[in-house]
Short mmCIF file of C-alpha atoms in Angstrom, two decimals:
data_model
loop_
_atom_site.label_atom_id
_atom_site.label_comp_id
_atom_site.label_asym_id
_atom_site.label_seq_id
_atom_site.Cartn_x
_atom_site.Cartn_y
_atom_site.Cartn_z
CA MET A 1 -12.47 2.30 -18.46
CA GLU A 2 -12.30 1.05 -22.05
CA LEU A 3 -9.68 -1.69 -22.21
CA LYS A 4 -9.74 -1.52 -26.03
CA LYS A 5 -7.36 1.42 -25.71
CA ASP A 6 -3.62 0.91 -26.08
CA LEU A 7 -2.12 -0.63 -22.95
CA PRO A 8 0.09 2.39 -22.14
CA LEU A 9 -3.04 4.55 -22.04
CA VAL A 10 -4.79 2.06 -19.77
CA PHE A 11 -1.85 2.14 -17.35
CA GLU A 12 -1.84 5.94 -17.45
CA GLU A 13 -5.54 6.08 -16.60
CA PHE A 14 -4.89 3.99 -13.50
CA ASN A 15 -1.96 6.29 -12.72
CA GLU A 16 -4.28 9.31 -12.85
CA GLN A 17 -7.00 7.63 -10.78
CA ARG A 18 -6.15 9.45 -7.54
CA LYS A 19 -6.66 12.84 -9.20
CA LYS A 20 -9.87 11.68 -10.88
CA SER A 21 -11.25 10.47 -7.57
CA PHE A 22 -10.99 13.98 -6.08
CA LEU A 23 -14.24 14.89 -7.86
CA ARG A 24 -15.80 11.49 -7.22
CA ILE A 25 -15.29 11.80 -3.46
CA LYS A 26 -17.35 15.00 -3.42
CA GLU A 27 -20.17 13.26 -5.28
CA ILE A 28 -20.04 10.42 -2.75
CA LYS A 29 -20.14 12.88 0.11
CA ASP A 30 -23.07 14.79 -1.43
CA GLN A 31 -24.98 11.51 -1.67
CA GLY A 32 -24.74 11.16 2.10
CA THR A 33 -22.22 8.32 2.12
CA PRO A 34 -19.84 8.41 5.12
CA VAL A 35 -16.18 8.87 4.18
CA ILE A 36 -13.52 7.19 6.32
CA GLY A 37 -9.92 8.34 5.81
CA VAL A 38 -7.21 5.82 6.69
CA PHE A 39 -3.40 5.64 6.75
CA CYS A 40 -2.28 2.04 6.92
CA THR A 41 -2.58 -1.46 5.46
CA TYR A 42 -3.31 -2.71 9.00
CA PHE A 43 -6.68 -0.96 8.84
CA PRO A 44 -9.55 -3.52 8.52
CA GLN A 45 -11.43 -1.90 5.66
CA GLU A 46 -14.15 -4.53 5.80
CA ILE A 47 -15.68 -3.01 8.95
CA ALA A 48 -16.17 0.39 7.32
CA MET A 49 -17.32 -1.18 4.06
CA ALA A 50 -19.92 -3.22 5.98
CA MET A 51 -21.74 -0.01 6.97
CA GLY A 52 -21.61 1.27 3.39
CA ALA A 53 -18.85 3.81 4.02
CA CYS A 54 -16.33 4.91 1.43
CA VAL A 55 -12.75 4.17 2.53
CA VAL A 56 -9.94 6.34 1.16
CA GLY A 57 -6.19 6.36 1.81
CA LEU A 58 -4.76 9.53 3.35
CA CYS A 59 -1.00 8.94 3.27
CA SER A 60 0.42 11.76 1.17
CA THR A 61 3.66 11.27 -0.70
CA SER A 62 4.63 14.73 -1.94
CA ASP A 63 6.83 17.41 -0.38
CA GLU A 64 4.35 20.14 -1.38
CA THR A 65 3.05 20.73 2.17
CA VAL A 66 6.07 19.60 4.20
CA ALA A 67 7.03 23.20 5.02
CA ASP A 68 3.52 23.81 6.40
CA ALA A 69 3.75 20.65 8.49
CA GLU A 70 7.12 21.64 9.91
CA LYS A 71 5.52 24.62 11.62
CA ASP A 72 3.99 22.08 14.03
CA LEU A 73 6.16 18.99 13.57
CA PRO A 74 9.95 18.52 13.80
CA LYS A 75 11.94 18.73 10.58
CA ASN A 76 13.69 15.42 11.25
CA LEU A 77 10.41 13.47 11.15
CA CYS A 78 9.48 10.90 8.49
CA PRO A 79 8.42 12.68 5.25
CA LEU A 80 5.30 10.53 4.93
CA ILE A 81 4.05 11.77 8.31
CA LYS A 82 4.89 15.40 7.54
CA SER A 83 3.33 15.24 4.09
CA SER A 84 0.14 13.60 5.37
CA TYR A 85 -0.25 16.13 8.18
CA GLY A 86 0.60 19.05 5.88
CA PHE A 87 -2.11 18.16 3.37
CA ALA A 88 -4.63 17.78 6.19
CA LYS A 89 -3.67 21.06 7.84
CA THR A 90 -3.79 23.07 4.61
CA ASP A 91 -6.95 21.44 3.21
CA LYS A 92 -5.08 20.81 -0.04
CA CYS A 93 -6.30 17.20 -0.25
CA PRO A 94 -10.04 16.58 -0.83
CA PHE A 95 -9.79 13.19 0.88
CA PHE A 96 -8.88 14.84 4.18
CA TYR A 97 -11.42 17.60 3.66
CA PHE A 98 -14.35 15.26 3.05
CA SER A 99 -13.46 12.61 5.63
CA ASP A 100 -16.08 12.29 8.37
CA LEU A 101 -13.64 10.28 10.46
CA VAL A 102 -9.89 9.75 10.24
CA VAL A 103 -8.62 6.41 11.54
CA GLY A 104 -5.00 6.05 12.63
CA GLU A 105 -3.03 3.16 14.03
CA THR A 106 -0.11 2.91 16.43
CA THR A 107 2.48 1.65 13.95
CA CYS A 108 5.10 4.22 14.94
CA ASP A 109 5.64 6.91 17.57
CA GLY A 110 5.80 9.69 14.98
CA LYS A 111 2.35 8.87 13.67
CA LYS A 112 0.90 8.56 17.17
CA LYS A 113 2.02 12.07 18.10
CA MET A 114 0.95 13.45 14.71
CA TYR A 115 -2.58 12.15 15.34
CA GLU A 116 -2.74 14.33 18.44
CA HIS A 117 -2.18 17.41 16.27
CA LEU A 118 -4.59 16.12 13.63
CA ALA A 119 -7.32 15.61 16.24
CA GLU A 120 -7.35 19.36 16.87
CA PHE A 121 -9.19 19.94 13.59
CA LYS A 122 -10.49 16.50 12.49
CA PRO A 123 -12.38 13.68 14.26
CA VAL A 124 -9.72 11.00 14.83
CA HIS A 125 -9.99 7.43 16.06
CA VAL A 126 -6.75 5.56 16.82
CA MET A 127 -6.63 1.77 16.73
CA GLU A 128 -4.14 0.19 19.14
CA LEU A 129 -1.80 -2.16 17.32
CA PRO A 130 0.13 -4.83 19.26
CA ASN A 131 3.89 -4.90 18.79
CA ARG A 132 4.04 -8.69 18.41
CA GLN A 133 2.28 -11.22 16.18
CA SER A 134 1.33 -13.50 19.07
CA GLU A 135 -1.91 -15.06 20.25
CA ASN A 136 -2.26 -12.28 22.80
CA GLY A 137 -1.66 -9.80 20.02
CA TYR A 138 -4.39 -11.33 17.85
CA LYS A 139 -6.82 -11.22 20.78
CA MET A 140 -5.95 -7.59 21.44
CA TYR A 141 -6.49 -6.58 17.82
CA ARG A 142 -9.72 -8.54 17.66
CA ASP A 143 -10.95 -6.38 20.55
CA GLU A 144 -9.74 -3.26 18.77
CA ILE A 145 -11.68 -4.20 15.64
CA ILE A 146 -14.86 -4.64 17.69
CA ARG A 147 -14.20 -1.32 19.45
CA PHE A 148 -13.83 0.37 16.06
CA LYS A 149 -17.11 -1.18 14.88
CA GLU A 150 -18.84 0.21 17.96
CA VAL A 151 -17.36 3.67 17.34
CA LEU A 152 -18.78 3.64 13.81
CA GLU A 153 -22.17 2.46 15.04
CA GLU A 154 -22.32 5.24 17.62
CA GLN A 155 -21.02 8.07 15.46
CA PHE A 156 -23.07 7.24 12.37
CA GLU A 157 -26.11 5.78 14.16
CA VAL A 158 -26.01 2.46 12.32
CA VAL A 159 -25.95 -1.22 13.19
CA ILE A 160 -23.17 -3.29 11.57
CA THR A 161 -24.12 -6.96 11.36
CA GLU A 162 -21.81 -9.93 10.95
CA ASP A 163 -23.55 -10.78 7.67
CA GLN A 164 -22.63 -7.33 6.36
CA ILE A 165 -19.04 -7.86 7.48
CA ARG A 166 -18.88 -11.26 5.76
CA LYS A 167 -20.12 -9.70 2.53
CA ALA A 168 -17.45 -7.00 2.77
CA ILE A 169 -14.79 -9.63 3.51
CA HIS A 170 -15.71 -11.53 0.36
CA GLN A 171 -15.64 -8.35 -1.71
CA ARG A 172 -12.20 -7.32 -0.45
CA ASN A 173 -10.89 -10.86 -0.93
CA GLU A 174 -12.00 -10.77 -4.56
CA GLU A 175 -10.20 -7.46 -5.07
CA ARG A 176 -6.99 -8.76 -3.48
CA LEU A 177 -7.12 -11.92 -5.61
CA ALA A 178 -7.44 -9.82 -8.77
CA LEU A 179 -4.51 -7.57 -7.85
CA LYS A 180 -2.38 -10.56 -6.88
CA SER A 181 -3.15 -12.21 -10.21
CA LEU A 182 -2.00 -9.03 -11.94
CA TYR A 183 1.34 -8.67 -10.20
CA GLU A 184 2.03 -12.41 -10.56
CA LEU A 185 2.38 -11.73 -14.30
CA MET A 186 5.77 -10.25 -13.41
CA GLN A 187 7.05 -13.77 -12.79
CA MET A 188 7.34 -14.02 -16.59
CA ASP A 189 10.77 -13.50 -18.12
CA PRO A 190 10.90 -11.27 -20.05
CA VAL A 191 8.28 -9.25 -18.20
CA PRO A 192 5.07 -8.03 -19.88
CA MET A 193 5.22 -4.47 -18.48
CA LYS A 194 7.33 -2.04 -16.52
CA GLY A 195 7.27 -2.09 -12.75
CA GLU A 196 6.08 1.51 -12.69
CA GLN A 197 3.10 0.53 -14.84
CA LEU A 198 2.30 -2.33 -12.48
CA TYR A 199 2.44 -0.02 -9.48
CA SER A 200 0.16 2.51 -11.18
CA VAL A 201 -2.57 -0.15 -11.21
CA LEU A 202 -1.88 -1.37 -7.65
CA PHE A 203 -1.91 2.18 -6.28
CA GLY A 204 -4.59 3.60 -8.57
CA SER A 205 -7.06 0.82 -7.78
CA THR A 206 -7.13 1.93 -4.13
CA PHE A 207 -8.82 5.12 -5.30
CA ARG A 208 -11.56 3.31 -7.19
CA PHE A 209 -14.67 3.15 -5.03
CA ASP A 210 -16.72 0.84 -7.30
CA LYS A 211 -14.91 -2.28 -6.16
CA GLU A 212 -16.88 -4.82 -8.19
CA GLN A 213 -16.19 -2.89 -11.38
CA VAL A 214 -12.49 -2.48 -10.69
CA VAL A 215 -12.14 -6.25 -10.17
CA LYS A 216 -13.68 -6.83 -13.60
CA GLU A 217 -11.34 -4.26 -15.15
CA ILE A 218 -8.26 -5.81 -13.58
CA TYR A 219 -9.12 -9.28 -14.89
CA ALA A 220 -9.83 -7.79 -18.32
CA LEU A 221 -6.43 -6.08 -18.15
CA ILE A 222 -4.78 -9.38 -17.21
CA ASP A 223 -6.40 -11.13 -20.20
CA ARG A 224 -5.28 -8.31 -22.48
CA ILE A 225 -1.68 -8.46 -21.22
CA LYS A 226 -1.55 -12.24 -21.63
CA LYS A 227 -2.91 -11.99 -25.17
CA GLU A 228 -0.38 -9.38 -26.20
CA TYR A 229 2.42 -11.32 -24.51
CA ALA A 230 1.54 -14.37 -26.58
CA GLU A 231 1.83 -12.14 -29.65
CA GLY A 232 5.35 -11.19 -28.63
CA LYS A 233 4.48 -7.77 -27.20
CA HIS A 234 6.60 -7.52 -24.08
CA LEU A 235 9.79 -5.96 -22.76
CA GLU A 236 13.23 -7.29 -23.61
CA LYS A 237 15.13 -9.41 -21.10
CA MET A 238 16.87 -7.17 -18.57
CA PRO A 239 18.04 -7.25 -14.94
CA ARG A 240 15.20 -7.89 -12.52
CA ILE A 241 14.86 -5.89 -9.27
CA LEU A 242 12.80 -6.53 -6.14
CA ILE A 243 11.79 -3.42 -4.16
CA THR A 244 11.36 -3.59 -0.39
CA GLY A 245 11.21 -1.19 2.55
CA SER A 246 9.07 1.91 3.11
CA PRO A 247 6.10 2.74 0.83
CA SER A 248 7.39 3.61 -2.66
CA SER A 249 4.54 5.70 -4.08
CA GLY A 250 4.64 9.41 -4.90
CA GLY A 251 8.01 11.07 -4.38
CA ALA A 252 9.72 7.76 -3.59
CA MET A 253 8.92 6.49 -7.09
CA LYS A 254 12.07 8.33 -8.20
CA VAL A 255 13.94 5.17 -7.16
CA VAL A 256 11.77 2.97 -9.39
CA ARG A 257 12.20 5.40 -12.29
CA ALA A 258 15.97 5.40 -11.82
CA ILE A 259 15.96 1.61 -12.00
CA GLU A 260 13.88 1.46 -15.15
CA ASP A 261 15.53 4.45 -16.85
CA ASN A 262 18.88 2.66 -16.49
CA GLY A 263 17.87 -0.55 -18.20
CA ALA A 264 16.44 -2.78 -15.47
CA VAL A 265 12.87 -3.57 -14.41
CA VAL A 266 11.11 -3.79 -11.04
CA VAL A 267 9.44 -7.20 -10.96
CA ALA A 268 8.06 -7.19 -7.41
CA TYR A 269 7.18 -4.82 -4.57
CA GLU A 270 7.40 -6.35 -1.11
CA ASN A 271 6.49 -3.08 0.59
CA CYS A 272 3.13 -1.48 1.39
CA GLY A 273 1.05 -1.03 -1.73
CA GLY A 274 2.52 -4.20 -3.20
CA SER A 275 2.62 -7.76 -1.90
CA LYS A 276 2.12 -6.77 1.74
CA SER A 277 -1.34 -5.46 0.86
CA CYS A 278 -2.56 -8.35 -1.29
CA ASP A 279 -0.64 -11.48 -0.34
CA GLU A 280 -3.13 -12.94 2.12
CA ASN A 281 -6.93 -13.03 2.22
CA VAL A 282 -9.29 -13.10 5.18
CA ASP A 283 -10.41 -16.65 6.04
CA GLU A 284 -14.06 -16.71 4.97
CA ASN A 285 -14.59 -20.05 6.69
CA ASN A 286 -13.70 -18.77 10.14
CA PRO A 287 -16.97 -18.59 12.12
CA ASP A 288 -15.57 -15.62 14.11
CA VAL A 289 -15.34 -12.73 11.64
CA TYR A 290 -13.40 -10.54 14.07
CA ASP A 291 -10.83 -13.27 14.72
CA ALA A 292 -10.49 -13.82 10.95
CA LEU A 293 -9.88 -10.12 10.37
CA ALA A 294 -7.42 -9.85 13.26
CA HIS A 295 -5.34 -12.76 11.95
CA ARG A 296 -5.32 -11.54 8.36
CA TYR A 297 -4.24 -8.00 9.17
CA LEU A 298 -1.74 -8.79 11.92
CA ASN A 299 -0.05 -11.28 9.60
CA ILE A 300 1.30 -8.33 7.59
CA GLY A 301 5.08 -8.28 7.99
CA CYS A 302 5.65 -4.59 8.73
CA ALA A 303 8.86 -3.45 10.41
CA CYS A 304 6.79 -2.09 13.29
CA MET A 305 6.46 -5.71 14.47
CA SER A 306 9.17 -7.12 16.71
CA PRO A 307 10.30 -9.71 15.89
CA ASN A 308 9.22 -9.66 12.25
CA PRO A 309 9.68 -13.14 10.69
CA ARG A 310 6.69 -12.74 8.36
CA ARG A 311 8.54 -10.10 6.34
CA LEU A 312 11.46 -12.46 5.84
CA ASN A 313 9.09 -15.28 4.87
CA LEU A 314 7.41 -13.08 2.26
CA MET A 315 10.77 -11.82 0.98
CA GLY A 316 11.96 -15.39 0.54
CA ARG A 317 8.88 -16.42 -1.42
CA LEU A 318 9.08 -13.35 -3.66
CA ILE A 319 12.73 -13.99 -4.42
CA GLU A 320 12.01 -17.62 -5.31
CA GLU A 321 8.95 -16.79 -7.40
CA TYR A 322 10.06 -13.58 -9.17
CA LYS A 323 13.78 -14.44 -9.45
CA PRO A 324 15.22 -10.93 -9.03
CA ASP A 325 18.88 -10.26 -9.77
CA ALA A 326 19.13 -7.74 -6.92
CA VAL A 327 17.13 -6.25 -4.04
CA VAL A 328 16.77 -2.49 -3.56
CA GLU A 329 15.43 -1.21 -0.26
CA ILE A 330 13.80 2.22 -0.04
CA VAL A 331 13.97 3.69 3.45
CA LEU A 332 12.31 7.03 4.09
CA GLN A 333 14.42 9.37 6.21
CA SER A 334 13.73 8.99 9.94
CA CYS A 335 11.68 5.83 9.35
CA HIS A 336 13.46 4.09 12.21
CA PRO A 337 11.72 0.67 12.09
CA TYR A 338 12.71 0.07 8.46
CA SER A 339 16.11 1.68 8.88
CA VAL A 340 17.00 -0.55 11.83
CA GLU A 341 15.62 -3.65 10.11
CA SER A 342 17.50 -3.00 6.86
CA GLY A 343 20.64 -4.71 8.18
CA LYS A 344 18.67 -7.89 8.81
CA ILE A 345 17.16 -7.71 5.30
CA GLU A 346 20.60 -7.28 3.72
CA LYS A 347 21.97 -10.28 5.62
CA PHE A 348 18.90 -12.40 4.74
CA VAL A 349 19.16 -11.58 1.03
CA GLN A 350 22.91 -12.12 0.78
CA ASP A 351 23.26 -15.17 3.05
CA ASN A 352 20.24 -17.08 1.74
CA TYR A 353 20.11 -16.04 -1.92
CA ASP A 354 23.53 -14.53 -2.69
CA LEU A 355 21.89 -11.45 -4.21
CA PRO A 356 23.26 -7.91 -4.36
CA TYR A 357 21.47 -5.53 -1.96
CA MET A 358 21.29 -1.74 -2.03
CA LYS A 359 19.71 0.54 0.58
CA ILE A 360 18.56 3.98 -0.53
CA GLU A 361 17.55 6.43 2.18
CA THR A 362 15.51 9.28 0.77
CA ASP A 363 12.60 11.69 1.17
CA TYR A 364 10.03 13.17 -1.23
CA SER A 365 12.24 15.96 -2.61
CA THR A 366 14.12 15.86 -5.92
CA THR A 367 17.46 16.98 -4.45
CA ASP A 368 18.96 13.47 -4.46
CA VAL A 369 17.70 12.31 -7.87
CA GLY A 370 21.15 12.61 -9.44
CA GLN A 371 22.83 10.69 -6.63
CA ILE A 372 20.20 7.94 -6.74
CA ASN A 373 20.56 7.68 -10.51
CA THR A 374 24.34 7.31 -10.22
CA ARG A 375 24.12 4.56 -7.59
CA ILE A 376 21.40 2.66 -9.43
CA ALA A 377 23.24 2.91 -12.76
CA ALA A 378 26.35 1.40 -11.16
CA LEU A 379 24.31 -1.46 -9.68
CA ILE A 380 22.65 -2.28 -12.99
CA GLU A 381 25.93 -2.08 -14.88
CA MET A 382 27.37 -4.61 -12.43
CA LEU A 383 24.36 -6.91 -12.98
CA LYS A 384 24.81 -6.76 -16.75
CA ASN A 385 28.50 -7.70 -16.61
#
């Protein structure tokens, strides 16, 4: 990617990366490289990377195949689950089609039951996730990581060494550091870019399979943004919004667009795809690579954990570092963990930081765009007065 292009074009190329990678995944498959399809940020990518596999995200965020999914799944199920299953069932997503193995995790009951349907036409391995971030939980997930390694070794007839895992850990750490350095630019006031542009890089980079190259491009992008900022090329001062809750990519980005179309800017994403994915690295000094991986991944503050203090800790740091004027929580319909936890998030934000909080429950359709726009516009008008 030529970073000499105008910055808006660079952001758009990251935004289009998922579509571009459809052709690339076929080339990878034709070269004999194993393709591992995954759903969740709890998945320890380093194990698959250590055997030279290509890891690709499978969560779909469009309502295009929801009707197909609802022939097998209940209509009142989370749209992310229905969309993901629908694209797999209809073969409308090359990532599903070319995956040699699909790896799920027990983050929610809806996903667990969906994997049973998925296993009828795709090889599926499910990793057991503990419900608590405790020492017993870390030990359990350490065992699950080793079990997953052994499944890969058996299915693909390879041997995965600890040296290979350490190399993959370092590579993923470098990628996370680059992405974190990028989104930390949003601590500036005024901000150097829109929140939607930031997310296009965070999301688009997950569909770049040449990890060393993408790290170089992200740091080059950071340097370019800093240079232009010093020249006065940045957005005007405006209300700053922190996004939390369910994943906000795809159809859920209508909330981010409503925020930025009404004169505010998203300065931080606490949810999956944002800070949750990049905030912490794997400890490269831990002599036990499996223990290091278990601790890094289980430290993610997802609402599937009970209790979930790590989410509140991360929220607090983001509020202090990015200084938002309000918090907007996106909750996908029937996503019970985040829906139940939203009350605790509202109380935390208001009691500790005296910030306005708004919860938006939505799906991937466009039927509520007008309503969302009206609510967001009222919030931003209040912040401006």
